[in-house]
PDB file of C-alpha atoms in Angstrom:
ATOM      1  CA  MET A  21      -0.005  -0.003   0.007  1.00 38.00           C
ATOM      2  CA  THR A  22       1.164   3.511  -0.782  1.00 38.00           C
ATOM      3  CA  GLN A  23       1.892   5.461   2.386  1.00 40.00           C
ATOM      4  CA  HIS A  24      -0.097   8.628   2.874  1.00 39.00           C
ATOM      5  CA  ALA A  25       1.640  11.924   3.494  1.00 39.00           C
ATOM      6  CA  PRO A  26       2.251  12.793   7.137  1.00 39.00           C
ATOM      7  CA  SER A  27       0.216  15.660   8.598  1.00 44.00           C
ATOM      8  CA  THR A  28       0.682  17.851  11.620  1.00 56.00           C
ATOM      9  CA  GLU A  29      -2.124  17.544  14.144  1.00 72.00           C
ATOM     10  CA  PRO A  30      -2.946  20.063  16.867  1.00 81.00           C
ATOM     11  CA  GLU A  31      -3.164  19.228  20.543  1.00 79.00           C
ATOM     12  CA  LEU A  32      -6.845  19.924  21.196  1.00 92.00           C
ATOM     13  CA  THR A  33      -7.891  19.987  24.846  1.00 93.00           C
ATOM     14  CA  GLY A  34     -11.624  19.330  24.675  1.00 94.00           C
ATOM     15  CA  VAL A  35     -12.006  17.600  21.319  1.00 95.00           C
ATOM     16  CA  ARG A  36     -10.928  13.962  20.921  1.00 93.00           C
ATOM     17  CA  ASN A  37      -9.842  12.105  17.826  1.00 95.00           C
ATOM     18  CA  PHE A  38      -9.350  15.088  15.519  1.00 97.00           C
ATOM     19  CA  ARG A  39      -7.530  14.604  12.252  1.00 96.00           C
ATOM     20  CA  ASP A  40      -7.227  15.761   8.675  1.00 97.00           C
ATOM     21  CA  VAL A  41      -8.057  12.948   6.241  1.00 97.00           C
ATOM     22  CA  GLY A  42      -5.839  14.563   3.601  1.00 97.00           C
ATOM     23  CA  GLY A  43      -3.050  12.540   2.013  1.00 97.00           C
ATOM     24  CA  LEU A  44      -4.844   9.213   1.707  1.00 98.00           C
ATOM     25  CA  PRO A  45      -4.095   7.539  -1.645  1.00 98.00           C
ATOM     26  CA  THR A  46      -6.627   6.571  -4.313  1.00 98.00           C
ATOM     27  CA  VAL A  47      -6.490   3.489  -6.506  1.00 97.00           C
ATOM     28  CA  ASP A  48      -5.611   5.643  -9.522  1.00 96.00           C
ATOM     29  CA  GLY A  49      -2.647   7.395  -7.922  1.00 97.00           C
ATOM     30  CA  ARG A  50      -4.239  10.581  -6.657  1.00 98.00           C
ATOM     31  CA  ARG A  51      -4.562  11.712  -3.035  1.00 98.00           C
ATOM     32  CA  VAL A  52      -7.137  13.307  -0.797  1.00 98.00           C
ATOM     33  CA  ARG A  53      -6.516  17.047  -0.655  1.00 98.00           C
ATOM     34  CA  GLN A  54      -5.141  18.398   2.619  1.00 97.00           C
ATOM     35  CA  GLY A  55      -7.288  20.831   4.558  1.00 97.00           C
ATOM     36  CA  VAL A  56     -10.693  19.993   3.094  1.00 98.00           C
ATOM     37  CA  LEU A  57     -12.000  16.984   5.066  1.00 98.00           C
ATOM     38  CA  PHE A  58     -11.605  16.533   8.808  1.00 98.00           C
ATOM     39  CA  ARG A  59     -13.013  14.124  11.403  1.00 98.00           C
ATOM     40  CA  SER A  60     -13.263  14.172  15.178  1.00 97.00           C
ATOM     41  CA  GLY A  61     -15.281  13.419  18.280  1.00 95.00           C
ATOM     42  CA  HIS A  62     -17.975  15.857  19.405  1.00 95.00           C
ATOM     43  CA  LEU A  63     -17.260  19.559  19.832  1.00 97.00           C
ATOM     44  CA  ALA A  64     -19.426  20.098  22.917  1.00 96.00           C
ATOM     45  CA  HIS A  65     -16.441  20.406  25.266  1.00 95.00           C
ATOM     46  CA  ALA A  66     -14.170  22.409  22.943  1.00 97.00           C
ATOM     47  CA  THR A  67     -12.184  25.072  24.798  1.00 97.00           C
ATOM     48  CA  ALA A  68     -11.835  28.630  23.562  1.00 97.00           C
ATOM     49  CA  GLU A  69      -8.428  27.700  22.164  1.00 96.00           C
ATOM     50  CA  ASP A  70      -9.899  24.639  20.449  1.00 97.00           C
ATOM     51  CA  ALA A  71     -12.610  26.809  18.902  1.00 97.00           C
ATOM     52  CA  THR A  72     -10.030  29.310  17.696  1.00 96.00           C
ATOM     53  CA  PHE A  73      -8.115  26.521  15.966  1.00 97.00           C
ATOM     54  CA  LEU A  74     -11.249  25.001  14.423  1.00 97.00           C
ATOM     55  CA  SER A  75     -12.298  28.440  13.187  1.00 96.00           C
ATOM     56  CA  SER A  76      -8.907  28.815  11.497  1.00 96.00           C
ATOM     57  CA  LEU A  77      -9.664  25.829   9.239  1.00 97.00           C
ATOM     58  CA  GLY A  78     -12.093  27.848   7.145  1.00 97.00           C
ATOM     59  CA  LEU A  79     -14.834  25.263   7.666  1.00 98.00           C
ATOM     60  CA  HIS A  80     -18.040  25.579   5.675  1.00 98.00           C
ATOM     61  CA  THR A  81     -19.998  22.753   7.367  1.00 98.00           C
ATOM     62  CA  VAL A  82     -19.789  20.625  10.512  1.00 98.00           C
ATOM     63  CA  PHE A  83     -21.691  17.343  10.097  1.00 98.00           C
ATOM     64  CA  ASP A  84     -22.866  16.157  13.509  1.00 98.00           C
ATOM     65  CA  PHE A  85     -24.040  12.530  13.378  1.00 97.00           C
ATOM     66  CA  ARG A  86     -25.090  12.320  17.029  1.00 94.00           C
ATOM     67  CA  ASN A  87     -28.675  11.626  18.053  1.00 91.00           C
ATOM     68  CA  ALA A  88     -30.802  13.402  20.660  1.00 87.00           C
ATOM     69  CA  ALA A  89     -29.622  11.091  23.451  1.00 84.00           C
ATOM     70  CA  ASP A  90     -25.973  11.909  22.670  1.00 86.00           C
ATOM     71  CA  GLN A  91     -26.606  15.613  22.599  1.00 89.00           C
ATOM     72  CA  LYS A  92     -28.487  15.483  25.895  1.00 85.00           C
ATOM     73  CA  LEU A  93     -25.590  13.592  27.486  1.00 82.00           C
ATOM     74  CA  GLU A  94     -22.664  15.648  26.123  1.00 86.00           C
ATOM     75  CA  GLY A  95     -24.282  18.946  25.087  1.00 92.00           C
ATOM     76  CA  ALA A  96     -24.507  20.849  21.825  1.00 94.00           C
ATOM     77  CA  ASP A  97     -21.430  21.642  19.758  1.00 96.00           C
ATOM     78  CA  VAL A  98     -19.750  24.966  20.422  1.00 96.00           C
ATOM     79  CA  GLU A  99     -20.737  27.554  17.854  1.00 94.00           C
ATOM     80  CA  LEU A 100     -18.094  28.412  15.268  1.00 97.00           C
ATOM     81  CA  PRO A 101     -18.787  31.789  13.647  1.00 96.00           C
ATOM     82  CA  GLY A 102     -19.853  31.516  10.028  1.00 97.00           C
ATOM     83  CA  VAL A 103     -19.891  27.686  10.053  1.00 98.00           C
ATOM     84  CA  ARG A 104     -23.047  25.705   9.246  1.00 97.00           C
ATOM     85  CA  ASN A 105     -23.812  22.903  11.703  1.00 96.00           C
ATOM     86  CA  LEU A 106     -25.819  20.111  10.079  1.00 97.00           C
ATOM     87  CA  ASN A 107     -27.201  17.492  12.461  1.00 96.00           C
ATOM     88  CA  LEU A 108     -27.822  14.182  10.652  1.00 96.00           C
ATOM     89  CA  PRO A 109     -28.341  11.436  13.253  1.00 94.00           C
ATOM     90  CA  LEU A 110     -27.137   8.089  11.958  1.00 94.00           C
ATOM     91  CA  ASN A 111     -29.188   6.151  14.460  1.00 85.00           C
ATOM     92  CA  ASP A 112     -32.628   6.453  16.016  1.00 70.00           C
ATOM     93  CA  PRO A 113     -33.183   9.563  18.188  1.00 57.00           C
ATOM     94  CA  ALA A 114     -33.683   7.430  21.304  1.00 50.00           C
ATOM     95  CA  ASP A 115     -31.335   4.598  20.324  1.00 59.00           C
ATOM     96  CA  GLY A 116     -28.910   3.629  23.018  1.00 64.00           C
ATOM     97  CA  ALA A 117     -30.138   6.012  25.751  1.00 63.00           C
ATOM     98  CA  GLU A 118     -31.152   3.188  28.089  1.00 68.00           C
ATOM     99  CA  PHE A 119     -28.204   1.033  27.058  1.00 70.00           C
ATOM    100  CA  TRP A 120     -25.631   3.781  27.617  1.00 67.00           C
ATOM    101  CA  ALA A 121     -27.199   4.650  30.957  1.00 70.00           C
ATOM    102  CA  MET A 122     -26.570   1.036  31.964  1.00 73.00           C
ATOM    103  CA  VAL A 123     -22.991   1.216  30.671  1.00 71.00           C
ATOM    104  CA  ARG A 124     -22.456   4.363  32.708  1.00 71.00           C
ATOM    105  CA  ASP A 125     -24.313   3.341  35.882  1.00 73.00           C
ATOM    106  CA  GLY A 126     -24.714  -0.424  35.793  1.00 68.00           C
ATOM    107  CA  ASP A 127     -23.177  -2.860  38.218  1.00 72.00           C
ATOM    108  CA  ILE A 128     -20.957  -5.747  37.234  1.00 79.00           C
ATOM    109  CA  GLU A 129     -23.820  -8.248  36.932  1.00 83.00           C
ATOM    110  CA  GLN A 130     -25.754  -5.983  34.586  1.00 82.00           C
ATOM    111  CA  LEU A 131     -22.706  -5.371  32.453  1.00 84.00           C
ATOM    112  CA  ARG A 132     -21.958  -9.082  32.230  1.00 88.00           C
ATOM    113  CA  SER A 133     -25.517  -9.729  31.066  1.00 85.00           C
ATOM    114  CA  ILE A 134     -25.399  -7.189  28.208  1.00 85.00           C
ATOM    115  CA  LEU A 135     -21.743  -7.180  27.181  1.00 89.00           C
ATOM    116  CA  SER A 136     -20.074 -10.536  27.885  1.00 89.00           C
ATOM    117  CA  GLU A 137     -19.441 -13.428  25.476  1.00 89.00           C
ATOM    118  CA  GLY A 138     -19.150 -11.244  22.389  1.00 90.00           C
ATOM    119  CA  ARG A 139     -22.381  -9.296  22.934  1.00 90.00           C
ATOM    120  CA  ALA A 140     -20.624  -5.928  23.065  1.00 91.00           C
ATOM    121  CA  ALA A 141     -18.795  -6.472  19.773  1.00 94.00           C
ATOM    122  CA  GLY A 142     -21.987  -7.887  18.284  1.00 94.00           C
ATOM    123  CA  ARG A 143     -23.810  -4.632  19.031  1.00 90.00           C
ATOM    124  CA  LEU A 144     -21.199  -2.684  17.079  1.00 93.00           C
ATOM    125  CA  VAL A 145     -21.263  -5.090  14.130  1.00 96.00           C
ATOM    126  CA  ASP A 146     -25.049  -4.803  13.975  1.00 94.00           C
ATOM    127  CA  SER A 147     -24.856  -1.041  14.274  1.00 93.00           C
ATOM    128  CA  TYR A 148     -22.497  -0.697  11.284  1.00 96.00           C
ATOM    129  CA  ARG A 149     -24.688  -2.955   9.165  1.00 97.00           C
ATOM    130  CA  THR A 150     -27.792  -0.990  10.098  1.00 96.00           C
ATOM    131  CA  MET A 151     -26.146   2.340   9.290  1.00 96.00           C
ATOM    132  CA  ILE A 152     -25.357   1.137   5.783  1.00 98.00           C
ATOM    133  CA  LYS A 153     -28.769  -0.439   5.133  1.00 97.00           C
ATOM    134  CA  GLU A 154     -31.051   2.121   6.740  1.00 96.00           C
ATOM    135  CA  ARG A 155     -29.218   5.447   6.553  1.00 97.00           C
ATOM    136  CA  THR A 156     -28.843   5.796   2.803  1.00 98.00           C
ATOM    137  CA  ALA A 157     -30.707   9.133   2.780  1.00 98.00           C
ATOM    138  CA  GLU A 158     -28.293  10.619   5.309  1.00 98.00           C
ATOM    139  CA  HIS A 159     -25.174   9.340   3.548  1.00 98.00           C
ATOM    140  CA  SER A 160     -26.564  10.559   0.253  1.00 98.00           C
ATOM    141  CA  ARG A 161     -27.132  14.009   1.681  1.00 98.00           C
ATOM    142  CA  VAL A 162     -23.575  14.181   3.014  1.00 98.00           C
ATOM    143  CA  LEU A 163     -22.032  13.266  -0.353  1.00 98.00           C
ATOM    144  CA  HIS A 164     -24.249  15.617  -2.331  1.00 98.00           C
ATOM    145  CA  SER A 165     -23.493  18.426   0.117  1.00 98.00           C
ATOM    146  CA  LEU A 166     -19.744  17.825  -0.223  1.00 98.00           C
ATOM    147  CA  ALA A 167     -20.050  17.882  -4.010  1.00 98.00           C
ATOM    148  CA  GLU A 168     -21.981  21.153  -3.936  1.00 96.00           C
ATOM    149  CA  ASP A 169     -20.810  23.648  -1.325  1.00 94.00           C
ATOM    150  CA  SER A 170     -19.878  22.110   2.033  1.00 96.00           C
ATOM    151  CA  LEU A 171     -16.080  21.973   1.904  1.00 98.00           C
ATOM    152  CA  PRO A 172     -14.006  22.313   3.960  1.00 98.00           C
ATOM    153  CA  ALA A 173     -16.006  20.017   6.221  1.00 98.00           C
ATOM    154  CA  LEU A 174     -15.668  18.335   9.578  1.00 98.00           C
ATOM    155  CA  MET A 175     -17.552  15.107  10.339  1.00 98.00           C
ATOM    156  CA  HIS A 176     -18.063  13.989  13.911  1.00 98.00           C
ATOM    157  CA  CYS A 177     -20.229  11.874  16.189  1.00 95.00           C
ATOM    158  CA  ALA A 178     -19.591  11.293  19.903  1.00 91.00           C
ATOM    159  CA  ALA A 179     -16.254   9.489  19.885  1.00 90.00           C
ATOM    160  CA  GLY A 180     -15.513  10.102  16.186  1.00 94.00           C
ATOM    161  CA  LYS A 181     -14.955   6.427  15.431  1.00 94.00           C
ATOM    162  CA  ASP A 182     -18.235   4.680  14.524  1.00 95.00           C
ATOM    163  CA  ARG A 183     -20.806   6.944  12.865  1.00 96.00           C
ATOM    164  CA  ALA A 184     -18.240   9.487  11.730  1.00 97.00           C
ATOM    165  CA  GLY A 185     -15.818   6.669  10.878  1.00 97.00           C
ATOM    166  CA  LEU A 186     -18.333   4.959   8.642  1.00 97.00           C
ATOM    167  CA  SER A 187     -19.437   8.199   6.963  1.00 98.00           C
ATOM    168  CA  ILE A 188     -15.805   9.082   6.280  1.00 98.00           C
ATOM    169  CA  ALA A 189     -15.292   5.567   4.857  1.00 98.00           C
ATOM    170  CA  VAL A 190     -18.281   5.964   2.527  1.00 98.00           C
ATOM    171  CA  THR A 191     -16.979   9.346   1.373  1.00 98.00           C
ATOM    172  CA  LEU A 192     -13.523   7.928   0.712  1.00 98.00           C
ATOM    173  CA  LEU A 193     -14.998   4.971  -1.175  1.00 98.00           C
ATOM    174  CA  ALA A 194     -16.915   7.391  -3.372  1.00 98.00           C
ATOM    175  CA  VAL A 195     -13.720   9.078  -4.555  1.00 98.00           C
ATOM    176  CA  GLY A 196     -11.745   5.850  -4.973  1.00 98.00           C
ATOM    177  CA  VAL A 197      -9.477   5.791  -1.930  1.00 98.00           C
ATOM    178  CA  GLU A 198      -7.691   2.469  -1.410  1.00 97.00           C
ATOM    179  CA  ARG A 199      -9.484   0.117   0.980  1.00 96.00           C
ATOM    180  CA  GLU A 200      -6.285  -0.423   2.979  1.00 97.00           C
ATOM    181  CA  ALA A 201      -5.892   3.335   3.429  1.00 98.00           C
ATOM    182  CA  ILE A 202      -9.510   3.663   4.595  1.00 98.00           C
ATOM    183  CA  GLU A 203      -8.911   0.890   7.126  1.00 98.00           C
ATOM    184  CA  ALA A 204      -5.629   2.420   8.340  1.00 97.00           C
ATOM    185  CA  ASP A 205      -7.277   5.791   8.905  1.00 97.00           C
ATOM    186  CA  TYR A 206     -10.204   4.156  10.711  1.00 97.00           C
ATOM    187  CA  LEU A 207      -7.889   2.266  13.066  1.00 97.00           C
ATOM    188  CA  LYS A 208      -6.121   5.482  14.129  1.00 96.00           C
ATOM    189  CA  SER A 209      -9.042   5.992  16.509  1.00 94.00           C
ATOM    190  CA  ASN A 210      -7.455   3.343  18.737  1.00 90.00           C
ATOM    191  CA  GLU A 211      -4.430   5.495  19.513  1.00 85.00           C
ATOM    192  CA  LYS A 212      -4.387   6.355  23.200  1.00 75.00           C
ATOM    193  CA  HIS A 213      -4.658  10.134  22.825  1.00 71.00           C
ATOM    194  CA  ARG A 214      -7.655   9.780  20.506  1.00 78.00           C
ATOM    195  CA  ARG A 215      -9.774   7.315  22.449  1.00 67.00           C
ATOM    196  CA  TYR A 216     -13.090   8.350  23.951  1.00 64.00           C
ATOM    197  CA  LYS A 217     -12.883   8.706  27.708  1.00 65.00           C
ATOM    198  CA  VAL A 218     -14.989   6.130  29.528  1.00 62.00           C
ATOM    199  CA  HIS A 219     -17.208   7.820  32.097  1.00 61.00           C
ATOM    200  CA  ARG A 220     -18.591   5.634  34.888  1.00 54.00           C
ATOM    201  CA  SER A 221     -20.797   7.101  37.582  1.00 59.00           C
ATOM    202  CA  ALA A 222     -21.177   3.866  39.549  1.00 55.00           C
ATOM    203  CA  ALA A 223     -19.854   4.367  43.036  1.00 57.00           C
ATOM    204  CA  SER A 224     -18.885   0.765  43.759  1.00 55.00           C
ATOM    205  CA  LYS A 225     -15.292  -0.391  44.000  1.00 57.00           C
ATOM    206  CA  ASP A 226     -15.904  -2.377  40.795  1.00 63.00           C
ATOM    207  CA  ALA A 227     -16.776   0.712  38.680  1.00 60.00           C
ATOM    208  CA  TYR A 228     -13.398   0.725  36.950  1.00 64.00           C
ATOM    209  CA  SER A 229     -12.225  -2.787  37.727  1.00 71.00           C
ATOM    210  CA  ASP A 230     -10.249  -4.771  35.157  1.00 77.00           C
ATOM    211  CA  GLU A 231     -13.304  -6.888  34.412  1.00 81.00           C
ATOM    212  CA  VAL A 232     -15.539  -3.864  33.860  1.00 79.00           C
ATOM    213  CA  MET A 233     -13.015  -2.225  31.551  1.00 81.00           C
ATOM    214  CA  GLU A 234     -12.604  -5.463  29.620  1.00 87.00           C
ATOM    215  CA  LEU A 235     -16.377  -5.739  29.203  1.00 87.00           C
ATOM    216  CA  LEU A 236     -16.581  -2.126  27.997  1.00 84.00           C
ATOM    217  CA  SER A 237     -13.515  -2.277  25.742  1.00 87.00           C
ATOM    218  CA  PRO A 238     -15.294  -3.517  22.557  1.00 90.00           C
ATOM    219  CA  LEU A 239     -17.624  -0.496  22.686  1.00 88.00           C
ATOM    220  CA  PHE A 240     -14.730   1.955  22.647  1.00 87.00           C
ATOM    221  CA  ASP A 241     -12.462   0.108  20.195  1.00 92.00           C
ATOM    222  CA  ALA A 242     -12.204   0.702  16.480  1.00 95.00           C
ATOM    223  CA  ARG A 243     -12.056  -2.846  15.147  1.00 96.00           C
ATOM    224  CA  VAL A 244     -11.591  -3.998  11.578  1.00 97.00           C
ATOM    225  CA  GLU A 245     -14.514  -6.407  12.055  1.00 97.00           C
ATOM    226  CA  TYR A 246     -16.824  -3.437  12.627  1.00 97.00           C
ATOM    227  CA  LEU A 247     -15.727  -1.536   9.531  1.00 98.00           C
ATOM    228  CA  ASN A 248     -15.795  -4.716   7.452  1.00 97.00           C
ATOM    229  CA  ALA A 249     -19.351  -5.424   8.612  1.00 98.00           C
ATOM    230  CA  GLY A 250     -20.406  -2.134   7.071  1.00 97.00           C
ATOM    231  CA  LEU A 251     -18.438  -2.564   3.861  1.00 97.00           C
ATOM    232  CA  GLU A 252     -19.565  -6.180   3.450  1.00 98.00           C
ATOM    233  CA  THR A 253     -23.165  -5.043   3.808  1.00 98.00           C
ATOM    234  CA  ILE A 254     -22.651  -2.802   0.781  1.00 98.00           C
ATOM    235  CA  ASP A 255     -21.701  -5.830  -1.311  1.00 97.00           C
ATOM    236  CA  GLU A 256     -24.439  -8.017   0.197  1.00 98.00           C
ATOM    237  CA  GLN A 257     -27.220  -5.465  -0.400  1.00 97.00           C
ATOM    238  CA  TRP A 258     -26.106  -3.853  -3.664  1.00 98.00           C
ATOM    239  CA  GLY A 259     -23.520  -6.189  -5.169  1.00 98.00           C
ATOM    240  CA  SER A 260     -20.794  -3.573  -5.544  1.00 97.00           C
ATOM    241  CA  THR A 261     -19.657  -0.173  -4.297  1.00 97.00           C
ATOM    242  CA  ASP A 262     -20.612   1.439  -7.618  1.00 97.00           C
ATOM    243  CA  ARG A 263     -24.189   0.177  -7.402  1.00 98.00           C
ATOM    244  CA  TYR A 264     -24.433   1.235  -3.770  1.00 98.00           C
ATOM    245  CA  LEU A 265     -23.351   4.746  -4.689  1.00 98.00           C
ATOM    246  CA  GLU A 266     -25.566   4.956  -7.765  1.00 98.00           C
ATOM    247  CA  GLU A 267     -28.705   3.170  -6.567  1.00 98.00           C
ATOM    248  CA  GLY A 268     -28.472   3.361  -2.772  1.00 98.00           C
ATOM    249  CA  LEU A 269     -27.179   6.914  -2.488  1.00 98.00           C
ATOM    250  CA  SER A 270     -28.492   8.321  -5.819  1.00 98.00           C
ATOM    251  CA  LEU A 271     -24.984   9.512  -6.704  1.00 98.00           C
ATOM    252  CA  SER A 272     -24.715  10.221 -10.423  1.00 97.00           C
ATOM    253  CA  ALA A 273     -21.490   9.871 -12.368  1.00 97.00           C
ATOM    254  CA  ALA A 274     -21.341  13.660 -12.706  1.00 98.00           C
ATOM    255  CA  THR A 275     -21.768  14.219  -8.960  1.00 98.00           C
ATOM    256  CA  ARG A 276     -19.158  11.609  -8.196  1.00 97.00           C
ATOM    257  CA  GLU A 277     -16.717  13.278 -10.580  1.00 98.00           C
ATOM    258  CA  ARG A 278     -17.423  16.643  -8.930  1.00 98.00           C
ATOM    259  CA  LEU A 279     -16.629  15.045  -5.563  1.00 98.00           C
ATOM    260  CA  ARG A 280     -13.331  13.818  -6.917  1.00 98.00           C
ATOM    261  CA  GLU A 281     -12.477  17.255  -8.275  1.00 98.00           C
ATOM    262  CA  ARG A 282     -13.197  18.890  -4.941  1.00 98.00           C
ATOM    263  CA  LEU A 283     -11.600  16.285  -2.671  1.00 98.00           C
ATOM    264  CA  LEU A 284      -8.587  15.026  -4.623  1.00 98.00           C
ATOM    265  CA  VAL A 285      -5.308  16.328  -5.997  1.00 97.00           C
TER     266      VAL A 285
END
């Protein structure tokens, strides 16, 4: 695989998992343009210095893929002057509220019952498949927006690894980025300084025990099996990436070419 160009990343205090997707190679020898497509975790806790940096990027649109439960838990994104914030939830407005409350507050027996023996990873696999099958309108809107007027753009969810990760992957597929490069960028979310901080409000001595953290780990990992579940669903449902883009996302050849012109060098 061709190595992508290194990029300098800022040390953001209140925003996790930020990065420029620029430099990733395409199958035909081009690269994603630097400074036009970014990804991160939510912006609700951005400091004034973080906001100053984000404002310096010249962003047109911030795509927020969180649902109502996420926004209630973490808060709304900070406002960036002159930047459009487009909220496109990639899961049901109430999805996960009860589950995440249990993750946050549940005791060891509850966590064992919902997360042990592969159940935690299974939830993520199912989630990625569902996002591909049922959120075609949202992914279509993102790609059409990028082709029209929304760059530079930042895509984020809560942790910046699942919903944002999959939407970034779909965008990169649309412009022909190598699958290995898409996977490598996705897996960067596992780096220690990028990972979502696990918040546990349970007061018991077991709240952060080794067993609890092991049970929770699959929920906060970026795993190839998750990404592959989404990409395999494309082939299972549509037969190929091209058909998914054309039929599932209503992306015409002209729009796809416009995306390539705007995103690639």
